[in-house]
CSV table of C-alpha atoms in Angstrom, one decimal:
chain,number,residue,atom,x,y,z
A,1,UNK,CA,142.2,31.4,170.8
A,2,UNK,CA,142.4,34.5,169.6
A,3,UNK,CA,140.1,35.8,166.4
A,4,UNK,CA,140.0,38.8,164.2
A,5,UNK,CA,137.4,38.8,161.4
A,6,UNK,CA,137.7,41.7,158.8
A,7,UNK,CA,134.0,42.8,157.3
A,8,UNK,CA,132.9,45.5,154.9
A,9,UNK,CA,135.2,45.8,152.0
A,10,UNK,CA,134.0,46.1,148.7
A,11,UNK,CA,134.2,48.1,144.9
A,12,UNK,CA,134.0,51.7,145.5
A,13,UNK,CA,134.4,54.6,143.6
A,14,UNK,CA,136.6,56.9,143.5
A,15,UNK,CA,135.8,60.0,146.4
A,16,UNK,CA,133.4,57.0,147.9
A,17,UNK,CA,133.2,56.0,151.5
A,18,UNK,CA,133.3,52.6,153.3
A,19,UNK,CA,133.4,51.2,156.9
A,20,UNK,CA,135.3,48.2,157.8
A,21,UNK,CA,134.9,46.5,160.6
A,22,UNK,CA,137.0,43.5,162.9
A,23,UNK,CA,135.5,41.4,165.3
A,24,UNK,CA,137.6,40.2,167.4
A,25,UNK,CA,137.3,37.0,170.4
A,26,UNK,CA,139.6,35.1,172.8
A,27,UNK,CA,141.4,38.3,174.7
A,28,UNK,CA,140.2,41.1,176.6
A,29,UNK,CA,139.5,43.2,173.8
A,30,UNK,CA,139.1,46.6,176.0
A,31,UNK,CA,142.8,46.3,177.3
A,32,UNK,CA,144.5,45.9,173.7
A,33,UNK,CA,145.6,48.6,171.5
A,34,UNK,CA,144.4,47.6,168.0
A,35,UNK,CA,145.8,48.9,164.6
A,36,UNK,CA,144.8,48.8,160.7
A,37,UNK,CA,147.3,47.5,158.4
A,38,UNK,CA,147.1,47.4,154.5
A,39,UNK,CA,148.7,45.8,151.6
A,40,UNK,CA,148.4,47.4,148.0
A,41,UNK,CA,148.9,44.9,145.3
A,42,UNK,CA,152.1,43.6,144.3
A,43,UNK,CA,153.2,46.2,147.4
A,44,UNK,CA,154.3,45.4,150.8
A,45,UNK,CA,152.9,45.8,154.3
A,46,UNK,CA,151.9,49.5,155.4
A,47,UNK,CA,150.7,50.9,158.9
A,48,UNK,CA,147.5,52.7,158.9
A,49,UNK,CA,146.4,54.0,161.8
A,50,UNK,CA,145.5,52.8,165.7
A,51,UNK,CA,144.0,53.4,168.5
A,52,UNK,CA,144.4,52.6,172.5
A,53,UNK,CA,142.2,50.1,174.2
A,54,UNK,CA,140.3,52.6,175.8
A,55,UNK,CA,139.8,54.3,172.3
A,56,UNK,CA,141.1,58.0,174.0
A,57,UNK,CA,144.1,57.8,171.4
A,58,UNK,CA,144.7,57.6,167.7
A,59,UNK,CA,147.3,57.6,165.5
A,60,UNK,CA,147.0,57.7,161.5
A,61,UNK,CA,149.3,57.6,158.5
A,62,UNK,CA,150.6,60.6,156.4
A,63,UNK,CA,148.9,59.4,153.6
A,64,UNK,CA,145.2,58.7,155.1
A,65,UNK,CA,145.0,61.4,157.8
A,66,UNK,CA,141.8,63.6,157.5
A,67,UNK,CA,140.0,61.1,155.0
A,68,UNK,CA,140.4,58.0,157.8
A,69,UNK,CA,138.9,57.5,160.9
A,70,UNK,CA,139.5,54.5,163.5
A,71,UNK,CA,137.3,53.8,166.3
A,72,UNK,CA,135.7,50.7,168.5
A,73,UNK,CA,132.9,49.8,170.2
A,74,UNK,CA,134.3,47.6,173.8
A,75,UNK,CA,130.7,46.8,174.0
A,76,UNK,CA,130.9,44.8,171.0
A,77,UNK,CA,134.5,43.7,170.8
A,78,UNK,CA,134.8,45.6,167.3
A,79,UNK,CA,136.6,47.8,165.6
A,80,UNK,CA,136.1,50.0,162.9
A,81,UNK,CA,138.0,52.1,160.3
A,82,UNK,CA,135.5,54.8,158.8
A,83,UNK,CA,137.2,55.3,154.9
A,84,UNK,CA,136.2,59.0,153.3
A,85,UNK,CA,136.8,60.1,150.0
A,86,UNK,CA,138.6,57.3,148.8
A,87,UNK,CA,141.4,57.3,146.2
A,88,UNK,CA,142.6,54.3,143.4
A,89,UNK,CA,145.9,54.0,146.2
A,90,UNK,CA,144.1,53.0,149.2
A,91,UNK,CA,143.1,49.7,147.0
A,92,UNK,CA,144.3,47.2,149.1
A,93,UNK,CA,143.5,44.1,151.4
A,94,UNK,CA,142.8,45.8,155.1
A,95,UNK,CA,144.2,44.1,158.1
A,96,UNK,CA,143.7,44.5,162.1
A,97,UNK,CA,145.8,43.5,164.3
A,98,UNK,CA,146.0,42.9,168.4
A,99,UNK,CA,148.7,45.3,168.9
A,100,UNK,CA,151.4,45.2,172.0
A,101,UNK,CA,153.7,47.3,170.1
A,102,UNK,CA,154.0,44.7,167.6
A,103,UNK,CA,151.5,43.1,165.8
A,104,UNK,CA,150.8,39.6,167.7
A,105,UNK,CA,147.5,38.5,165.6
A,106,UNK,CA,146.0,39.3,162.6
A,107,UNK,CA,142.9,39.0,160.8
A,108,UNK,CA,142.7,37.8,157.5
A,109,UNK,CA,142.0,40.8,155.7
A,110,UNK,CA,139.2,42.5,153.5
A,111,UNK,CA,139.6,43.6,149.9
A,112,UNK,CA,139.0,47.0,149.3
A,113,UNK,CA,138.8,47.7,145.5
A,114,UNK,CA,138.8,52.0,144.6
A,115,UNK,CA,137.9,51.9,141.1
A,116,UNK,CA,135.1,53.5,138.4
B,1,UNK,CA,160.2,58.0,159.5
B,2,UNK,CA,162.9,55.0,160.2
B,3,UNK,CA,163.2,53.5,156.2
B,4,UNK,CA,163.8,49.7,156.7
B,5,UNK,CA,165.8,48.3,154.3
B,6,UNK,CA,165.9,44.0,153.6
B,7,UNK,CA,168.2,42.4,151.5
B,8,UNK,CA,168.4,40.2,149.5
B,9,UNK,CA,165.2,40.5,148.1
B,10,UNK,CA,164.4,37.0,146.5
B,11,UNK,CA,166.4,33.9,148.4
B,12,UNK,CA,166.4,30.9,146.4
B,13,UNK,CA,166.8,27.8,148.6
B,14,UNK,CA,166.1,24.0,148.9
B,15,UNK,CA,164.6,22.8,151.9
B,16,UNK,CA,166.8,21.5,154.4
B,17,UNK,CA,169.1,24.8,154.1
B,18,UNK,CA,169.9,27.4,156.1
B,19,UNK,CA,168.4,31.1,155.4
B,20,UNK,CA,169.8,34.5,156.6
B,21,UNK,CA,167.4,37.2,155.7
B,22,UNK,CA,169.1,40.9,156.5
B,23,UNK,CA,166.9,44.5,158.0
B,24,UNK,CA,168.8,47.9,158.3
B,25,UNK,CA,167.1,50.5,159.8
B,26,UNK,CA,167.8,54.4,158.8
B,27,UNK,CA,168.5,54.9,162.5
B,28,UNK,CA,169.5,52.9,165.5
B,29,UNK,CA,166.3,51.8,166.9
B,30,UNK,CA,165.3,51.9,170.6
B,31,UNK,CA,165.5,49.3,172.8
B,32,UNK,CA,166.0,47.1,169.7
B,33,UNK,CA,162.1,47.3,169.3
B,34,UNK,CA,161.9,45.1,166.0
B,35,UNK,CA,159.4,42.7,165.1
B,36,UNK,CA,159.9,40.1,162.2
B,37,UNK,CA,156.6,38.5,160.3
B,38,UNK,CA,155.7,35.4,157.6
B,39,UNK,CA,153.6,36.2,155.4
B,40,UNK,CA,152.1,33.9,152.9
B,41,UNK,CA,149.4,34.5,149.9
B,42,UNK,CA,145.9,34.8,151.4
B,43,UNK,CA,146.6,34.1,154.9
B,44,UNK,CA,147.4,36.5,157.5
B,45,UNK,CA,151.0,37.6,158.5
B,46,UNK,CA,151.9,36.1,161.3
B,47,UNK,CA,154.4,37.1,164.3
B,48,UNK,CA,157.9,35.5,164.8
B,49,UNK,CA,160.2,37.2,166.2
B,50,UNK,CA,159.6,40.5,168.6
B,51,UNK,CA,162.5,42.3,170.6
B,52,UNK,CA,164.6,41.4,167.9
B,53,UNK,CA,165.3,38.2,169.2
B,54,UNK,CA,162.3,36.9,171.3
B,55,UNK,CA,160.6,33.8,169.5
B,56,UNK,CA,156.4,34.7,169.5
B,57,UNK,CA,154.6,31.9,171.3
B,58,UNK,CA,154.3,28.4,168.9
B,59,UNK,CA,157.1,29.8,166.7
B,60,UNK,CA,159.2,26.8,166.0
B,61,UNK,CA,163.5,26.9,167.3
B,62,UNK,CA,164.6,27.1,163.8
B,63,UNK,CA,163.5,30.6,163.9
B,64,UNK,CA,165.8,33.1,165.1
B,65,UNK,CA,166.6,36.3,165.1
B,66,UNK,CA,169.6,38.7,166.0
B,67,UNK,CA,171.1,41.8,165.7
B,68,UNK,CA,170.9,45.5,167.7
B,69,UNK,CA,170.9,49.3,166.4
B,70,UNK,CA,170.7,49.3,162.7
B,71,UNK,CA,171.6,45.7,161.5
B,72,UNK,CA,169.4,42.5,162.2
B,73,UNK,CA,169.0,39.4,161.4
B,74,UNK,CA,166.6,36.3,161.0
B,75,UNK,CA,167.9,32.8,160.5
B,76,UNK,CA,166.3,30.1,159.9
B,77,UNK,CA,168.2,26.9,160.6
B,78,UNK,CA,167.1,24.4,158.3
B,79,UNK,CA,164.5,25.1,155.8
B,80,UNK,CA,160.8,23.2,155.8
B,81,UNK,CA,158.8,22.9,153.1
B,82,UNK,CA,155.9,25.2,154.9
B,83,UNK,CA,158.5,28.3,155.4
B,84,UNK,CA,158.7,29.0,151.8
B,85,UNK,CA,157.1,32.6,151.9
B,86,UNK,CA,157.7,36.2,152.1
B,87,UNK,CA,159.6,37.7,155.9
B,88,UNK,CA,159.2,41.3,156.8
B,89,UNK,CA,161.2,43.1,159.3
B,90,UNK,CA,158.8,46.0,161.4
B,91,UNK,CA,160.0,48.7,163.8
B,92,UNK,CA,157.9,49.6,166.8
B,93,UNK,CA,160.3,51.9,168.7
B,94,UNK,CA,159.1,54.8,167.0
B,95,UNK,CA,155.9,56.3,164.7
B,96,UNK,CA,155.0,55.7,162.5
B,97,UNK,CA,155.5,51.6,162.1
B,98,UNK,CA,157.1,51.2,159.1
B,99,UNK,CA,157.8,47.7,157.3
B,100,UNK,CA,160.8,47.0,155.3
B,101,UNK,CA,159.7,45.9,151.5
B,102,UNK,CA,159.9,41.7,152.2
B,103,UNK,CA,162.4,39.1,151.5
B,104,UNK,CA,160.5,36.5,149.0
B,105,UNK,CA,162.4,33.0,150.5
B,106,UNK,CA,161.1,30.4,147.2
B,107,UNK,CA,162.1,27.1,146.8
B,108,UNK,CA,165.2,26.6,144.6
Protein backbone atom coordinates (compact mmCIF):
# COMPACT_ATOMS: atom_id res chain seq x y z
CA UNK A 1 0.00 0.00 0.00
CA UNK A 2 1.25 3.01 -0.82
CA UNK A 3 2.10 6.03 1.97
CA UNK A 4 2.99 9.57 1.88
CA UNK A 5 3.32 11.35 5.23
CA UNK A 6 3.79 15.19 5.06
CA UNK A 7 6.10 16.63 8.25
CA UNK A 8 7.33 20.09 9.13
CA UNK A 9 4.81 22.68 8.58
CA UNK A 10 4.24 25.20 11.01
CA UNK A 11 3.57 29.31 11.87
CA UNK A 12 6.25 31.33 10.27
CA UNK A 13 6.99 34.66 9.72
CA UNK A 14 7.01 36.49 7.11
CA UNK A 15 10.79 36.33 5.05
CA UNK A 16 11.08 32.90 7.45
CA UNK A 17 12.27 29.52 6.25
CA UNK A 18 10.92 25.94 6.69
CA UNK A 19 11.62 22.38 5.44
CA UNK A 20 8.97 19.97 4.77
CA UNK A 21 9.38 16.74 4.43
CA UNK A 22 7.28 13.29 2.88
CA UNK A 23 7.98 9.94 3.73
CA UNK A 24 6.87 7.82 1.59
CA UNK A 25 6.42 3.49 1.74
CA UNK A 26 4.91 0.68 -0.41
CA UNK A 27 6.72 1.60 -4.11
CA UNK A 28 10.06 1.85 -5.22
CA UNK A 29 10.53 5.30 -4.17
CA UNK A 30 13.98 5.87 -6.31
CA UNK A 31 12.09 5.06 -9.68
CA UNK A 32 9.09 7.67 -9.13
CA UNK A 33 9.10 11.26 -10.01
CA UNK A 34 7.59 13.06 -6.95
CA UNK A 35 5.94 16.56 -6.94
CA UNK A 36 4.74 19.31 -4.27
CA UNK A 37 1.31 20.41 -4.53
CA UNK A 38 -0.42 23.32 -2.43
CA UNK A 39 -3.73 24.57 -1.61
CA UNK A 40 -4.23 28.23 -0.34
CA UNK A 41 -7.40 28.66 1.60
CA UNK A 42 -10.68 28.95 0.23
CA UNK A 43 -8.29 28.48 -3.22
CA UNK A 44 -7.89 25.57 -5.39
CA UNK A 45 -5.13 23.05 -6.18
CA UNK A 46 -1.72 24.53 -7.44
CA UNK A 47 1.57 22.75 -8.84
CA UNK A 48 4.69 23.56 -7.05
CA UNK A 49 7.52 22.08 -8.08
CA UNK A 50 9.11 18.30 -8.80
CA UNK A 51 11.73 16.46 -9.20
CA UNK A 52 12.79 12.99 -11.19
CA UNK A 53 13.44 9.82 -9.28
CA UNK A 54 16.89 10.02 -9.62
CA UNK A 55 16.73 13.74 -8.23
CA UNK A 56 19.00 15.08 -11.52
CA UNK A 57 15.81 17.21 -12.49
CA UNK A 58 13.55 19.90 -11.10
CA UNK A 59 10.91 21.82 -12.08
CA UNK A 60 9.35 24.83 -10.01
CA UNK A 61 6.42 27.26 -10.25
CA UNK A 62 6.63 30.94 -11.49
CA UNK A 63 5.61 31.99 -8.30
CA UNK A 64 8.18 30.03 -5.91
CA UNK A 65 11.23 29.74 -8.11
CA UNK A 66 14.49 31.06 -6.37
CA UNK A 67 12.86 31.03 -2.78
CA UNK A 68 11.96 27.04 -3.21
CA UNK A 69 14.03 24.22 -3.29
CA UNK A 70 12.93 20.38 -3.82
CA UNK A 71 15.13 17.54 -3.22
CA UNK A 72 15.15 13.72 -1.71
CA UNK A 73 17.17 11.50 -0.07
CA UNK A 74 16.54 7.59 -1.98
CA UNK A 75 18.44 6.45 1.03
CA UNK A 76 15.63 7.40 3.13
CA UNK A 77 12.64 7.25 0.95
CA UNK A 78 12.00 11.13 1.57
CA UNK A 79 11.47 14.03 0.15
CA UNK A 80 11.92 17.48 0.90
CA UNK A 81 10.80 21.00 -0.13
CA UNK A 82 13.47 23.63 1.43
CA UNK A 83 10.93 27.01 1.79
CA UNK A 84 13.13 30.52 1.76
CA UNK A 85 11.95 33.76 2.48
CA UNK A 86 8.45 32.99 2.84
CA UNK A 87 5.55 35.28 1.89
CA UNK A 88 1.61 35.52 3.61
CA UNK A 89 0.61 33.70 -0.21
CA UNK A 90 2.51 30.52 0.19
CA UNK A 91 0.09 29.91 3.34
CA UNK A 92 -1.36 26.81 2.41
CA UNK A 93 -1.72 22.94 3.19
CA UNK A 94 1.47 21.24 1.26
CA UNK A 95 0.90 18.09 -0.58
CA UNK A 96 3.34 15.32 -2.26
CA UNK A 97 2.42 13.33 -4.60
CA UNK A 98 3.84 9.85 -6.52
CA UNK A 99 3.91 11.41 -9.78
CA UNK A 100 3.58 9.30 -13.34
CA UNK A 101 2.65 12.37 -15.04
CA UNK A 102 -0.43 12.57 -12.98
CA UNK A 103 -0.65 12.49 -9.53
CA UNK A 104 -1.59 8.70 -8.52
CA UNK A 105 -1.20 9.27 -4.49
CA UNK A 106 -1.14 11.72 -2.18
CA UNK A 107 -0.30 12.57 1.21
CA UNK A 108 -2.40 14.20 3.48
CA UNK A 109 -0.86 17.46 3.62
CA UNK A 110 0.96 19.88 6.15
CA UNK A 111 -0.28 23.31 7.19
CA UNK A 112 1.92 25.92 6.47
CA UNK A 113 0.79 29.22 8.20
CA UNK A 114 3.05 32.74 6.90
CA UNK A 115 1.97 35.16 9.35
CA UNK A 116 3.44 37.93 12.11
CA UNK B 1 0.47 28.05 -19.35
CA UNK B 2 -2.80 25.85 -20.51
CA UNK B 3 -5.78 27.87 -18.21
CA UNK B 4 -8.33 25.09 -17.37
CA UNK B 5 -11.61 26.20 -17.19
CA UNK B 6 -14.66 23.91 -15.14
CA UNK B 7 -18.10 24.61 -15.26
CA UNK B 8 -20.56 24.69 -13.54
CA UNK B 9 -19.04 25.63 -10.52
CA UNK B 10 -21.51 24.36 -7.71
CA UNK B 11 -23.73 21.15 -8.91
CA UNK B 12 -26.63 20.64 -6.70
CA UNK B 13 -27.76 17.02 -6.81
CA UNK B 14 -29.64 14.22 -4.85
CA UNK B 15 -28.09 11.06 -4.63
CA UNK B 16 -29.11 8.60 -7.09
CA UNK B 17 -28.58 11.25 -9.99
CA UNK B 18 -26.47 11.57 -12.69
CA UNK B 19 -23.53 14.34 -12.72
CA UNK B 20 -21.72 15.81 -15.74
CA UNK B 21 -18.90 18.01 -14.56
CA UNK B 22 -17.28 20.06 -17.76
CA UNK B 23 -12.99 21.04 -18.24
CA UNK B 24 -11.91 23.28 -21.26
CA UNK B 25 -8.49 23.71 -21.71
CA UNK B 26 -6.93 27.06 -23.42
CA UNK B 27 -5.30 24.78 -25.90
CA UNK B 28 -5.85 21.32 -27.27
CA UNK B 29 -3.92 19.23 -25.11
CA UNK B 30 -1.52 16.40 -26.16
CA UNK B 31 -2.29 13.06 -26.26
CA UNK B 32 -5.43 13.95 -24.30
CA UNK B 33 -3.05 13.96 -21.17
CA UNK B 34 -5.80 14.89 -18.54
CA UNK B 35 -6.13 13.73 -15.18
CA UNK B 36 -9.45 14.24 -13.07
CA UNK B 37 -9.28 14.24 -8.92
CA UNK B 38 -11.92 14.02 -5.67
CA UNK B 39 -11.14 16.01 -3.29
CA UNK B 40 -12.81 16.19 -0.05
CA UNK B 41 -12.15 18.42 3.25
CA UNK B 42 -9.06 17.18 5.18
CA UNK B 43 -8.33 14.11 3.21
CA UNK B 44 -6.15 13.88 0.32
CA UNK B 45 -7.19 14.27 -3.41
CA UNK B 46 -7.44 11.29 -4.85
CA UNK B 47 -6.98 10.12 -8.63
CA UNK B 48 -9.95 9.03 -10.91
CA UNK B 49 -9.61 9.38 -14.09
CA UNK B 50 -6.08 9.65 -16.15
CA UNK B 51 -5.81 9.75 -20.10
CA UNK B 52 -8.94 11.45 -20.01
CA UNK B 53 -10.76 8.36 -19.87
CA UNK B 54 -8.76 5.63 -18.11
CA UNK B 55 -10.49 4.67 -14.56
CA UNK B 56 -7.28 4.81 -11.68
CA UNK B 57 -7.12 1.44 -10.01
CA UNK B 58 -10.31 0.86 -7.20
CA UNK B 59 -12.12 3.75 -8.90
CA UNK B 60 -15.68 2.50 -8.95
CA UNK B 61 -17.70 2.21 -12.96
CA UNK B 62 -19.86 4.99 -12.15
CA UNK B 63 -16.96 7.12 -12.80
CA UNK B 64 -16.25 8.14 -16.15
CA UNK B 65 -14.76 10.37 -18.11
CA UNK B 66 -14.65 11.59 -21.86
CA UNK B 67 -13.75 14.06 -24.18
CA UNK B 68 -10.36 14.96 -26.47
CA UNK B 69 -8.55 18.45 -27.42
CA UNK B 70 -10.15 21.12 -25.45
CA UNK B 71 -13.55 19.87 -24.12
CA UNK B 72 -13.87 16.88 -21.41
CA UNK B 73 -15.96 15.44 -19.41
CA UNK B 74 -16.60 13.40 -16.16
CA UNK B 75 -19.83 11.63 -15.53
CA UNK B 76 -20.83 10.12 -12.84
CA UNK B 77 -23.68 7.71 -13.36
CA UNK B 78 -25.65 7.58 -10.32
CA UNK B 79 -24.72 9.69 -7.39
CA UNK B 80 -23.62 7.98 -3.76
CA UNK B 81 -23.85 9.59 -0.83
CA UNK B 82 -19.77 9.33 -0.38
CA UNK B 83 -19.18 11.35 -3.93
CA UNK B 84 -20.56 14.55 -2.59
CA UNK B 85 -17.20 16.63 -2.88
CA UNK B 86 -15.22 18.87 -4.87
CA UNK B 87 -13.74 17.31 -8.77
CA UNK B 88 -10.76 18.99 -10.42
CA UNK B 89 -9.69 18.55 -13.87
CA UNK B 90 -5.40 18.58 -14.28
CA UNK B 91 -3.35 18.71 -17.43
CA UNK B 92 -0.07 16.79 -17.65
CA UNK B 93 0.76 17.25 -21.32
CA UNK B 94 2.54 20.28 -20.80
CA UNK B 95 4.42 22.58 -17.77
CA UNK B 96 3.58 23.68 -15.77
CA UNK B 97 0.50 21.36 -14.35
CA UNK B 98 -2.12 23.47 -13.93
CA UNK B 99 -5.66 22.62 -12.23
CA UNK B 100 -8.86 23.96 -13.27
CA UNK B 101 -10.58 25.93 -10.11
CA UNK B 102 -13.12 22.72 -8.87
CA UNK B 103 -16.59 21.79 -9.43
CA UNK B 104 -18.20 21.73 -5.73
CA UNK B 105 -20.86 18.57 -6.44
CA UNK B 106 -23.27 19.11 -2.80
CA UNK B 107 -26.21 17.42 -2.03
CA UNK B 108 -29.44 19.05 -3.15
Amino acid sequence: EVQLLESGGGLVQPGGSLRLSCAASGFTFSSSAMTWLRQAPGKGLEWVSAITGSGTNTLYADSVKGRFAISRDNSKNTLFLQMNSLRAEDTAVYYCAKTSGFFDFWGQGTLVTVSS
Amino acid sequence: EIVLTQSPGTLSLSPGERATLSCRASQSLSSNYLAWYQHKPGQAPRLLIYGASSRATGVPDRFSGSGSGTDFTLTISRLEPEDFAVYYCQQYGSSPRTFGQGTKVEIK
